[in-house]
Amino acid sequence: MLEANGGAENAGIPLVRAEGIVKSFPGVKALSGVAFECRARRVHAIVGENGAGKSTLAKIIAGFYQPDEGRMVARGREVTFGSPRDALTAGIAMVYQEFTLLPHLSVTDNIWLGHEPARRGVLNDANMKEQARDLLMELGMADPPLSTPARRLSVAEQQIVEIAKALAHDPSLLLMDEPSAVLGGGELDHLYDVITRLVDHGVGIVYVSHRLAEIEALADDVTVMRDGCVMWAGPAERTNRSDMVHHMVGRSLDETFPHRKTEVGDTVLEVKSLLLPGTEPEGISFHVKAGEILGVAGMVGSGRSRLARALVGVESTTGGSIKINGNQVPKSGPRAAARNGLVFLPEDRKQLGLVLDFTLAENISLPHLGRVSKAGVISRSLEDRLATDAIEELSIRTSGPQQAAQQLSGGNQQKVVLGKWLAAEPSVFVLDEPLRGVDVGAKAEIYRLIRDLADRGTAIMLISSELPEILGLSDRIIVMRDGLVAGEVASRDASEETILSLAVQEKSA
Ligand SMILES: Nc1ncnc2c1ncn2[C@@H]1O[C@H](COP(=O)(O)OP(=O)(O)OP(=O)(O)O)[C@@H](O)[C@H]1O
Ligand SMILES: [Mg+2]
């Protein structure tokens, strides 16, 4: 199944070469004269800040966009891809940064959707299921939910199906745009194994990621982009992390975390014996104080996101209490929670955090309609002002507040979701993986904003799979395992090892 179209005899040949690629969107030049190539048996990483043009370049190679200028050569022949189908025919498949699954279709149907009818003719239903199962198991799904509609999958599961869908085309060149952003420990290991195996079979991989540690481990070649241009390209052994960052942002970065400036205050959020399925009989108890950042660590699937969703009433609970400043919070949904001062930033920004058809200004002002209305009518200029502040504060790369959220780069969309809630100054802010897909420069900025918010008295609950982030930013850390709180540590006493050992301890131990 993982046999490449090309086979080993083509090792070292550029599978694709792009020259002088220019691409503009209304108001932005996304790429200005970019050269890029990927060879068989190589992992070629593309790094750069949010909005640098990484996805645009990958989408041009995959036939999703057509370049305004420049040419593309695939295996020595000049090609013009009018659509992703043309690229697929040439053996080029892509895993997109945004989700592409059709929510109501089953996993199997999503994987085979868009395959040539002739190809499909050869495959009968049983065969399709069989192959889908094999692919998903290789990616680490123990019991692939083949008949489940995609909308019922977790974000990580959806991502695994996206990867399987690309692999089902047996590509000789596979472009992966932030494939790892939503995956955790075990899932990542499977992804890396599959990549290694594909490369051994002669496939070339284009890998876009903000995780520089991952780039260092995986990449054979690296291209660093900034503002639509290539700043550096070469073999991975000729660069390192700090050089990459320097090329990306044009300066060296202070990678330290901001310190707390105020004393921690009284308890703001108090959760007692909260009962979710599987947490009986004792349930989940913890608290967060004013000005405190409580880190929530744990493996993927340990129940961190489920707990966060339960706090705002989108996950059902069978008992226990949630109090903010001593008042019971009704478990009737995010709106009611927000009225009580508890705001939740979900990990799945596409489904819950952002209205893609709305402009950036509309998205940011959505929770603050009172502030941007005059006599009950929404004022475009007040809305724009609120958005302009957020654009500046978070360095969102956009042509302006009236740009559709849909058109922003992935990381910039994430910043909009954050901007929307930072302006609300809630009593409790629950952040689920807020820095996923955000570039190194913006990360430092967002760390500062989160700490500032805490310094102004907000109680913050920060869920993150990045241990250095949890350790650097939190005052106190709870570690979850099997749906329950397995332990608590003060962050000054904690190390990655203490957290990991709490996160993975056997239940019986
Ligand atoms: N369909 C579109 N319409 C208008 N502008 C777009 C569109 N797609 C991308 N852009 C703009 O082109 C620029 C490059 O975007 P791109 O998505 O390639 O960035 P990226 O490097 O992938 O960033 P990220 O790390 O955030 O994913 C950005 O300014 C973005 O807003
Ligand atoms: Mg992108």
Coordinates of C-alpha atoms and ligand atoms in Angstrom, one line a residue:
M1 CA 0.0 0.0 0.0
L2 CA 2.8 2.4 0.8
E3 CA 4.6 1.6 -2.5
A4 CA 5.4 4.8 -4.4
N5 CA 4.4 5.3 -8.0
G6 CA 8.0 6.2 -8.8
G7 CA 9.9 3.4 -7.1
A8 CA 13.5 3.3 -5.9
E9 CA 15.0 3.9 -9.3
N10 CA 14.1 7.5 -9.3
A11 CA 15.9 8.3 -6.1
G12 CA 17.3 11.8 -5.9
I13 CA 15.4 13.1 -8.9
P14 CA 13.5 16.3 -8.2
L15 CA 9.9 15.1 -8.0
V16 CA 8.8 18.7 -8.3
R17 CA 10.6 21.9 -8.9
A18 CA 9.0 25.3 -8.8
E19 CA 10.7 28.4 -10.2
G20 CA 9.8 32.1 -9.8
I21 CA 6.4 31.5 -8.4
V22 CA 4.4 34.6 -7.8
K23 CA 0.9 34.6 -6.3
S24 CA -1.3 37.5 -5.2
F25 CA -4.6 37.6 -3.5
P26 CA -6.7 40.8 -3.3
G27 CA -4.6 43.1 -1.1
V28 CA -1.7 40.7 -0.4
K29 CA 1.2 39.3 -2.3
A30 CA 1.4 35.9 -0.8
L31 CA 4.4 34.7 -2.9
S32 CA 7.0 36.8 -4.7
G33 CA 9.3 34.8 -6.9
V34 CA 9.7 31.6 -4.9
A35 CA 11.9 28.7 -5.9
F36 CA 11.5 25.3 -4.3
E37 CA 12.2 21.6 -5.1
C38 CA 11.6 18.3 -3.4
R39 CA 13.5 15.2 -4.2
A40 CA 12.5 11.5 -3.9
R41 CA 13.5 9.9 -0.5
R42 CA 13.8 13.3 1.2
V43 CA 11.7 15.2 3.8
H44 CA 11.7 18.8 2.8
A45 CA 10.5 21.1 5.6
I46 CA 9.0 24.5 5.1
V47 CA 9.0 26.9 8.0
G48 CA 8.1 30.5 8.5
E49 CA 5.9 32.8 10.5
N50 CA 2.1 32.9 10.2
G51 CA 1.2 34.3 6.8
A52 CA 4.7 33.8 5.3
G53 CA 3.2 31.9 2.3
K54 CA 3.9 28.3 3.3
S55 CA 0.4 27.0 2.6
T56 CA 0.0 29.0 -0.5
L57 CA 3.2 27.5 -1.9
A58 CA 2.1 23.9 -1.0
K59 CA -1.3 24.5 -2.5
I60 CA 0.2 25.6 -5.8
I61 CA 2.3 22.5 -6.0
A62 CA -0.8 20.4 -5.2
G63 CA -2.8 22.2 -7.9
F64 CA -5.3 23.8 -5.5
Y65 CA -4.1 27.3 -6.6
Q66 CA -2.7 28.4 -9.9
P67 CA 0.4 30.6 -9.8
D68 CA 0.2 34.1 -11.4
E69 CA 3.8 33.7 -12.7
G70 CA 6.5 31.1 -12.7
R71 CA 6.7 27.5 -13.8
M72 CA 6.6 24.0 -12.3
V73 CA 8.5 21.0 -13.4
A74 CA 7.5 17.5 -12.3
R75 CA 10.0 14.7 -12.9
G76 CA 11.7 16.7 -15.5
R77 CA 8.6 17.7 -17.5
E78 CA 7.0 21.1 -17.3
V79 CA 3.5 20.8 -15.9
T80 CA 0.4 23.1 -15.4
F81 CA -2.0 21.9 -12.8
G82 CA -5.5 23.2 -13.3
S83 CA -6.8 21.4 -10.2
P84 CA -5.8 19.1 -7.4
R85 CA -7.0 16.2 -9.6
D86 CA -4.3 17.1 -12.2
A87 CA -1.7 17.0 -9.4
L88 CA -3.0 13.7 -8.1
T89 CA -2.7 12.2 -11.6
A90 CA 1.0 13.3 -11.5
G91 CA 1.4 11.5 -8.1
I92 CA 1.2 14.6 -5.9
A93 CA -1.2 14.5 -2.9
M94 CA -1.7 16.9 -0.1
V95 CA -2.8 16.9 3.5
Y96 CA -4.4 20.4 4.0
Q97 CA -3.9 22.6 7.0
E98 CA -7.7 23.1 7.2
F99 CA -10.0 20.2 7.5
T100 CA -11.5 18.9 4.3
L101 CA -13.6 15.9 5.4
L102 CA -17.3 15.9 4.6
P103 CA -18.9 15.9 8.1
H104 CA -21.8 13.6 7.3
L105 CA -19.9 11.0 5.2
S106 CA -18.4 7.9 6.8
V107 CA -14.6 7.6 7.4
T108 CA -14.3 5.1 4.6
D109 CA -16.3 7.2 2.1
N110 CA -14.2 10.3 3.0
I111 CA -11.0 8.4 2.4
W112 CA -12.1 7.2 -1.0
L113 CA -14.0 10.3 -2.1
G114 CA -12.6 11.8 -5.2
H115 CA -10.8 8.7 -6.5
E116 CA -11.0 8.1 -10.2
P117 CA -14.1 6.1 -11.0
A118 CA -12.0 3.5 -12.9
R119 CA -9.9 3.0 -9.8
R120 CA -13.0 2.8 -7.7
G121 CA -14.5 0.2 -10.1
V122 CA -11.7 -2.1 -9.3
L123 CA -12.3 -1.7 -5.6
N124 CA -15.4 -3.1 -4.2
D125 CA -16.9 -1.9 -0.9
A126 CA -15.3 -4.6 1.2
N127 CA -12.0 -3.9 -0.4
M128 CA -12.3 -0.2 0.2
K129 CA -13.1 -0.8 3.9
E130 CA -10.2 -3.2 4.1
Q131 CA -7.7 -0.7 2.7
A132 CA -9.0 2.1 4.7
R133 CA -8.6 0.0 7.8
D134 CA -5.0 -0.9 7.0
L135 CA -4.1 2.7 6.4
L136 CA -5.7 3.9 9.6
M137 CA -4.1 1.1 11.6
E138 CA -0.7 2.0 10.2
L139 CA -1.4 5.5 11.5
G140 CA -2.0 4.1 14.9
M141 CA -5.8 3.8 15.2
A142 CA -6.3 0.5 17.0
D143 CA -9.9 0.1 16.0
P144 CA -10.7 2.4 13.0
P145 CA -14.3 3.7 13.2
L146 CA -14.9 3.1 9.5
S147 CA -18.6 3.7 9.4
T148 CA -18.7 6.6 11.7
P149 CA -19.6 10.0 10.2
A150 CA -16.5 12.3 10.2
R151 CA -18.3 14.9 12.3
R152 CA -18.3 12.5 15.3
L153 CA -14.6 12.1 15.3
S154 CA -12.2 14.0 17.6
V155 CA -10.0 16.6 16.0
A156 CA -7.0 14.2 16.2
E157 CA -9.0 11.4 14.7
Q158 CA -10.1 13.7 11.8
Q159 CA -6.5 14.6 11.2
I160 CA -5.5 10.9 11.0
V161 CA -8.3 10.3 8.5
E162 CA -7.1 13.3 6.4
I163 CA -3.6 11.8 6.3
A164 CA -5.0 8.4 5.3
K165 CA -7.1 10.0 2.6
A166 CA -3.9 11.5 1.0
L167 CA -2.0 8.2 1.4
A168 CA -4.9 6.3 -0.3
H169 CA -3.7 8.0 -3.5
D170 CA -0.3 6.3 -3.3
P171 CA 1.5 9.5 -3.9
S172 CA 5.1 9.8 -5.0
L173 CA 5.2 13.3 -3.5
L174 CA 3.2 14.0 -0.4
L175 CA 2.7 17.5 0.9
M176 CA 1.7 17.8 4.6
D177 CA 0.6 21.2 5.9
E178 CA 0.9 21.1 9.7
P179 CA -0.1 17.5 9.9
S180 CA 1.1 17.3 13.5
A181 CA -0.6 20.4 14.9
V182 CA -3.5 18.6 16.5
L183 CA -1.7 15.3 17.3
G184 CA -0.2 14.2 20.6
G185 CA 2.5 11.8 21.8
G186 CA 1.6 8.3 20.6
E187 CA -0.1 9.6 17.4
L188 CA 3.0 11.6 16.5
D189 CA 5.2 8.5 16.8
H190 CA 2.9 6.7 14.3
L191 CA 3.0 9.7 12.0
Y192 CA 6.8 9.8 12.1
D193 CA 7.0 6.0 11.5
V194 CA 4.8 6.3 8.4
I195 CA 6.9 9.2 7.1
T196 CA 10.1 7.2 7.5
R197 CA 8.5 4.2 5.8
L198 CA 7.3 6.3 2.9
V199 CA 10.7 7.9 2.4
D200 CA 12.3 4.4 2.4
H201 CA 9.9 3.5 -0.4
G202 CA 11.1 6.5 -2.4
V203 CA 8.4 9.0 -1.7
G204 CA 9.3 12.7 -1.3
I205 CA 7.6 14.6 1.6
V206 CA 7.0 18.3 1.9
Y207 CA 6.4 19.0 5.6
V208 CA 5.1 22.3 6.9
S209 CA 5.3 22.8 10.7
H210 CA 5.8 25.3 13.5
R211 CA 7.3 22.7 15.7
L212 CA 11.0 23.3 15.2
A213 CA 12.1 20.3 17.3
E214 CA 10.1 18.1 15.0
I215 CA 11.8 19.8 11.9
E216 CA 15.2 19.1 13.4
A217 CA 14.3 15.5 13.9
L218 CA 12.6 14.8 10.6
A219 CA 13.9 17.1 7.8
D220 CA 16.6 16.4 5.2
D221 CA 16.1 19.7 3.6
V222 CA 14.7 23.0 5.0
T223 CA 13.2 26.1 3.3
V224 CA 12.6 29.1 5.5
M225 CA 10.1 31.6 4.2
R226 CA 9.3 35.2 5.3
D227 CA 6.8 37.6 3.7
G228 CA 6.3 35.5 0.6
C229 CA 10.1 35.0 -0.1
V230 CA 12.6 32.2 0.5
M231 CA 15.1 33.5 3.1
W232 CA 17.2 30.4 3.3
A233 CA 17.1 26.9 1.7
G234 CA 19.5 24.0 2.1
P235 CA 20.2 20.7 3.7
A236 CA 19.0 20.4 7.3
E237 CA 22.5 19.6 8.6
R238 CA 23.6 23.1 7.6
T239 CA 21.1 24.9 9.8
N240 CA 19.9 24.8 13.4
R241 CA 17.0 26.0 15.4
S242 CA 18.2 29.5 16.3
D243 CA 19.3 30.1 12.7
M244 CA 15.9 29.0 11.4
V245 CA 14.2 31.4 13.9
H246 CA 16.5 34.2 12.8
H247 CA 15.7 33.7 9.2
M248 CA 12.0 33.4 10.0
V249 CA 11.5 36.5 12.0
G250 CA 14.5 38.6 11.0
R251 CA 15.8 38.9 14.6
S252 CA 16.8 36.7 17.5
L253 CA 14.0 35.9 19.9
D254 CA 13.8 35.9 23.6
E255 CA 12.4 32.5 24.3
T256 CA 11.8 33.1 28.0
F257 CA 8.4 33.2 29.6
P258 CA 6.9 36.3 31.2
H259 CA 6.9 36.4 35.0
R260 CA 3.9 37.0 37.3
K261 CA 3.9 40.6 38.5
T262 CA 1.0 40.5 41.0
E263 CA 0.1 38.2 43.9
V264 CA -2.3 35.4 43.4
G265 CA -5.7 36.4 44.8
D266 CA -8.8 34.5 46.1
T267 CA -10.3 31.4 44.5
V268 CA -12.3 32.3 41.4
L269 CA -13.2 29.0 39.9
E270 CA -14.0 26.1 42.2
V271 CA -14.9 22.7 40.8
K272 CA -16.0 20.0 43.2
S273 CA -16.6 16.3 42.5
L274 CA -17.6 17.0 38.9
L275 CA -18.9 13.7 37.5
L276 CA -18.4 12.8 33.9
P277 CA -18.8 9.2 32.6
G278 CA -15.9 7.2 33.9
T279 CA -14.9 9.5 36.7
E280 CA -17.1 8.0 39.3
P281 CA -17.2 7.9 42.2
E282 CA -14.9 10.7 43.3
G283 CA -15.2 12.9 40.2
I284 CA -12.9 15.9 39.4
S285 CA -12.1 18.6 41.9
F286 CA -9.7 21.6 41.5
H287 CA -9.7 25.4 41.8
V288 CA -8.1 28.4 40.1
K289 CA -7.3 31.7 41.9
A290 CA -7.5 35.2 40.6
G291 CA -4.3 36.0 38.7
E292 CA -3.2 32.4 38.6
I293 CA -2.4 30.3 35.6
L294 CA -3.3 26.7 36.2
G295 CA -1.6 24.4 33.6
V296 CA -3.5 21.3 32.7
A297 CA -1.2 18.6 31.4
G298 CA -1.8 15.0 30.3
M299 CA -1.6 12.7 27.3
V300 CA -4.0 13.1 24.4
G301 CA -7.2 11.4 25.4
S302 CA -6.6 11.9 29.2
G303 CA -9.8 14.0 29.4
R304 CA -8.4 17.5 29.4
S305 CA -10.6 18.9 26.6
R306 CA -13.6 16.9 27.9
L307 CA -13.2 18.6 31.3
A308 CA -13.0 22.0 29.6
R309 CA -16.1 21.3 27.6
A310 CA -17.9 20.1 30.7
L311 CA -17.1 23.5 32.4
V312 CA -19.1 25.3 29.8
G313 CA -21.9 22.7 29.6
V314 CA -21.3 21.2 26.2
E315 CA -20.2 17.9 27.7
S316 CA -22.9 16.4 29.9
T317 CA -22.2 15.8 33.6
T318 CA -24.1 13.8 36.2
G319 CA -23.1 15.5 39.3
G320 CA -20.8 17.9 41.1
S321 CA -20.6 21.7 41.2
I322 CA -18.9 24.5 39.3
K323 CA -18.7 27.8 41.1
I324 CA -17.3 31.2 40.0
N325 CA -16.7 33.6 42.8
G326 CA -19.0 31.5 45.0
N327 CA -21.9 31.4 42.5
Q328 CA -23.1 28.2 40.9
V329 CA -22.6 28.3 37.1
P330 CA -25.6 26.9 35.2
K331 CA -24.5 24.0 33.0
S332 CA -26.5 25.2 30.0
G333 CA -23.9 26.1 27.4
P334 CA -21.1 28.4 26.5
R335 CA -23.3 31.5 26.3
A336 CA -24.6 31.1 29.8
A337 CA -21.1 30.4 31.0
A338 CA -19.7 33.5 29.4
R339 CA -22.5 35.6 31.1
N340 CA -21.2 34.2 34.3
G341 CA -17.6 35.2 33.5
L342 CA -16.3 31.9 32.2
V343 CA -15.0 32.0 28.7
F344 CA -13.7 28.9 26.8
L345 CA -11.4 28.9 23.8
P346 CA -11.9 25.5 22.2
E347 CA -9.1 23.5 20.6
D348 CA -11.1 23.1 17.4
R349 CA -11.2 26.7 16.2
K350 CA -12.8 25.7 12.9
Q351 CA -15.9 24.3 14.5
L352 CA -16.3 26.4 17.6
G353 CA -14.1 29.4 17.6
L354 CA -14.5 31.2 14.3
V355 CA -17.2 32.0 11.8
L356 CA -15.3 31.6 8.6
D357 CA -17.8 33.5 6.4
F358 CA -17.6 36.6 8.7
T359 CA -15.0 39.3 8.4
L360 CA -12.3 39.6 10.9
A361 CA -14.0 42.6 12.5
E362 CA -17.3 40.7 12.9
N363 CA -15.5 37.7 14.4
I364 CA -13.6 39.8 17.0
S365 CA -16.6 41.9 18.0
L366 CA -19.0 39.0 18.2
P367 CA -18.8 38.6 22.0
H368 CA -18.8 42.4 22.5
L369 CA -21.8 43.4 20.5
G370 CA -22.8 45.8 23.3
R371 CA -19.5 47.7 22.9
V372 CA -19.7 48.0 19.1
S373 CA -23.4 49.0 18.9
K374 CA -25.0 52.5 19.0
A375 CA -28.7 52.5 19.9
G376 CA -28.8 48.8 19.2
V377 CA -27.3 49.1 15.8
I378 CA -23.9 47.6 15.1
S379 CA -21.4 50.4 14.2
R380 CA -19.0 49.3 11.5
S381 CA -16.5 51.9 12.7
L382 CA -16.6 50.8 16.3
E383 CA -16.3 47.2 15.2
D384 CA -13.3 48.1 13.0
R385 CA -11.6 49.9 15.9
L386 CA -11.9 46.9 18.2
A387 CA -10.5 44.7 15.4
T388 CA -7.7 47.1 14.5
D389 CA -6.5 47.0 18.2
A390 CA -6.5 43.2 18.1
I391 CA -4.7 43.2 14.7
E392 CA -2.0 45.3 16.2
E393 CA -1.7 43.7 19.5
L394 CA -1.5 40.2 18.1
S395 CA 0.3 41.1 14.8
I396 CA -2.4 39.5 12.7
R397 CA -1.3 39.5 9.1
T398 CA -4.3 40.7 7.1
S399 CA -5.3 43.2 4.5
G400 CA -7.6 44.8 7.1
P401 CA -10.5 44.3 9.5
Q402 CA -12.9 43.7 6.6
Q403 CA -11.1 40.6 5.3
A404 CA -13.0 37.3 5.5
A405 CA -11.7 35.1 8.3
Q406 CA -11.6 32.3 5.7
Q407 CA -8.8 34.0 3.8
L408 CA -6.4 34.3 6.7
S409 CA -3.6 31.9 7.1
G410 CA -4.1 29.1 9.7
G411 CA -2.1 30.7 12.4
N412 CA -3.6 34.1 11.9
Q413 CA -7.1 32.6 12.3
Q414 CA -6.0 31.2 15.6
K415 CA -4.9 34.7 16.6
V416 CA -8.3 36.1 15.7
V417 CA -10.0 33.6 18.0
L418 CA -7.8 34.6 20.8
G419 CA -8.3 38.3 20.1
K420 CA -12.0 37.9 20.2
W421 CA -11.8 36.8 23.8
L422 CA -8.8 38.7 25.2
A423 CA -10.9 41.9 24.8
A424 CA -13.6 40.4 27.0
E425 CA -11.5 40.2 30.2
P426 CA -13.4 37.3 31.6
S427 CA -13.2 36.2 35.3
V428 CA -12.1 32.7 34.2
F429 CA -10.5 32.0 30.8
V430 CA -10.2 28.3 29.8
L431 CA -7.7 27.9 26.9
D432 CA -7.5 24.6 25.1
E433 CA -4.2 24.4 23.1
P434 CA -4.3 28.2 22.4
L435 CA -0.9 28.2 20.7
R436 CA -1.4 25.4 18.2
G437 CA -0.2 26.5 14.7
V438 CA 1.0 29.9 16.0
D439 CA 4.5 30.9 14.9
V440 CA 7.5 31.4 17.3
G441 CA 7.3 35.2 17.1
A442 CA 3.6 35.4 17.8
K443 CA 3.9 32.8 20.5
A444 CA 6.1 35.1 22.7
E445 CA 3.5 37.8 22.1
I446 CA 0.6 35.6 23.1
Y447 CA 2.4 34.3 26.2
R448 CA 2.8 37.9 27.3
L449 CA -0.9 38.6 26.6
I450 CA -2.0 35.6 28.7
R451 CA 0.2 36.6 31.5
D452 CA -1.0 40.2 31.4
L453 CA -4.6 39.0 31.5
A454 CA -3.7 37.0 34.6
D455 CA -1.9 40.0 36.2
R456 CA -5.2 41.9 35.8
G457 CA -6.9 39.3 37.9
T458 CA -8.3 36.7 35.5
A459 CA -8.0 33.1 36.6
I460 CA -6.6 31.1 33.7
M461 CA -6.8 27.4 32.9
L462 CA -4.3 26.5 30.2
I463 CA -4.5 23.1 28.5
S464 CA -1.4 22.4 26.4
S465 CA 0.4 19.3 25.1
E466 CA 3.7 21.3 25.0
L467 CA 5.4 20.6 28.3
P468 CA 7.9 23.5 28.1
E469 CA 4.9 25.8 27.6
I470 CA 3.0 24.4 30.6
L471 CA 6.1 24.6 32.8
G472 CA 7.1 28.1 31.6
L473 CA 3.7 29.7 31.8
S474 CA 1.8 28.1 34.7
D475 CA 1.9 28.8 38.4
R476 CA 0.5 25.5 39.3
I477 CA -0.1 22.3 37.2
I478 CA -2.6 19.6 37.4
V479 CA -1.9 16.4 35.5
M480 CA -4.8 14.4 34.1
R481 CA -4.9 10.6 33.5
D482 CA -7.8 8.4 32.5
G483 CA -10.3 11.2 32.9
L484 CA -9.2 12.1 36.4
V485 CA -6.8 14.5 38.1
A486 CA -3.8 12.2 38.8
G487 CA -1.8 14.8 40.6
E488 CA -0.9 18.4 41.2
V489 CA 2.5 20.2 41.3
A490 CA 3.7 23.7 41.8
S491 CA 5.5 24.6 38.5
R492 CA 8.7 25.7 40.3
D493 CA 9.0 22.2 41.7
A494 CA 8.0 20.5 38.5
S495 CA 10.0 19.1 35.6
E496 CA 9.0 17.4 32.4
E497 CA 9.8 14.1 34.1
T498 CA 7.5 14.7 37.1
I499 CA 4.7 15.6 34.8
L500 CA 5.2 12.7 32.5
S501 CA 5.4 10.1 35.3
L502 CA 2.1 11.4 36.6
A503 CA 0.6 11.4 33.2
V504 CA 1.4 7.8 32.3
Q505 CA 1.4 5.9 35.6
E506 CA -0.4 2.6 35.5
K507 CA -3.9 2.7 37.1
S508 CA -3.1 -0.3 39.4
A509 CA 0.2 1.2 40.6
Ligands
LIG1 N1 -7.7 32.6 -0.4 C1 -7.0 33.7 0.1 N2 -7.5 34.9 -0.1 C2 -6.9 36.1 0.3 N3 -5.7 36.0 0.9 C3 -5.2 34.8 1.2 C4 -5.8 33.6 0.8 N4 -5.0 32.6 1.1 C5 -3.9 33.1 1.7 N5 -4.0 34.5 1.8 C6 -3.0 35.4 2.3 O1 -1.7 35.1 1.8 C7 -0.7 35.2 2.8 C8 0.0 33.9 3.0 O2 -0.9 32.9 3.5 P1 -0.5 31.4 3.8 O3 -1.8 30.7 4.2 O4 0.2 30.9 2.7 O5 0.5 31.5 5.1 P2 1.2 30.4 5.9 O6 2.6 30.6 5.8 O7 0.7 29.1 5.6 O8 0.8 30.8 7.4 P3 0.3 29.8 8.7 O9 1.6 29.5 9.4 O10 -0.5 30.8 9.6 O11 -0.5 28.7 8.2 C9 -1.5 35.6 4.1 O12 -1.3 37.0 4.2 C10 -2.9 35.3 3.8 O13 -3.8 36.1 4.5
MG2 MG -0.5 27.7 6.5

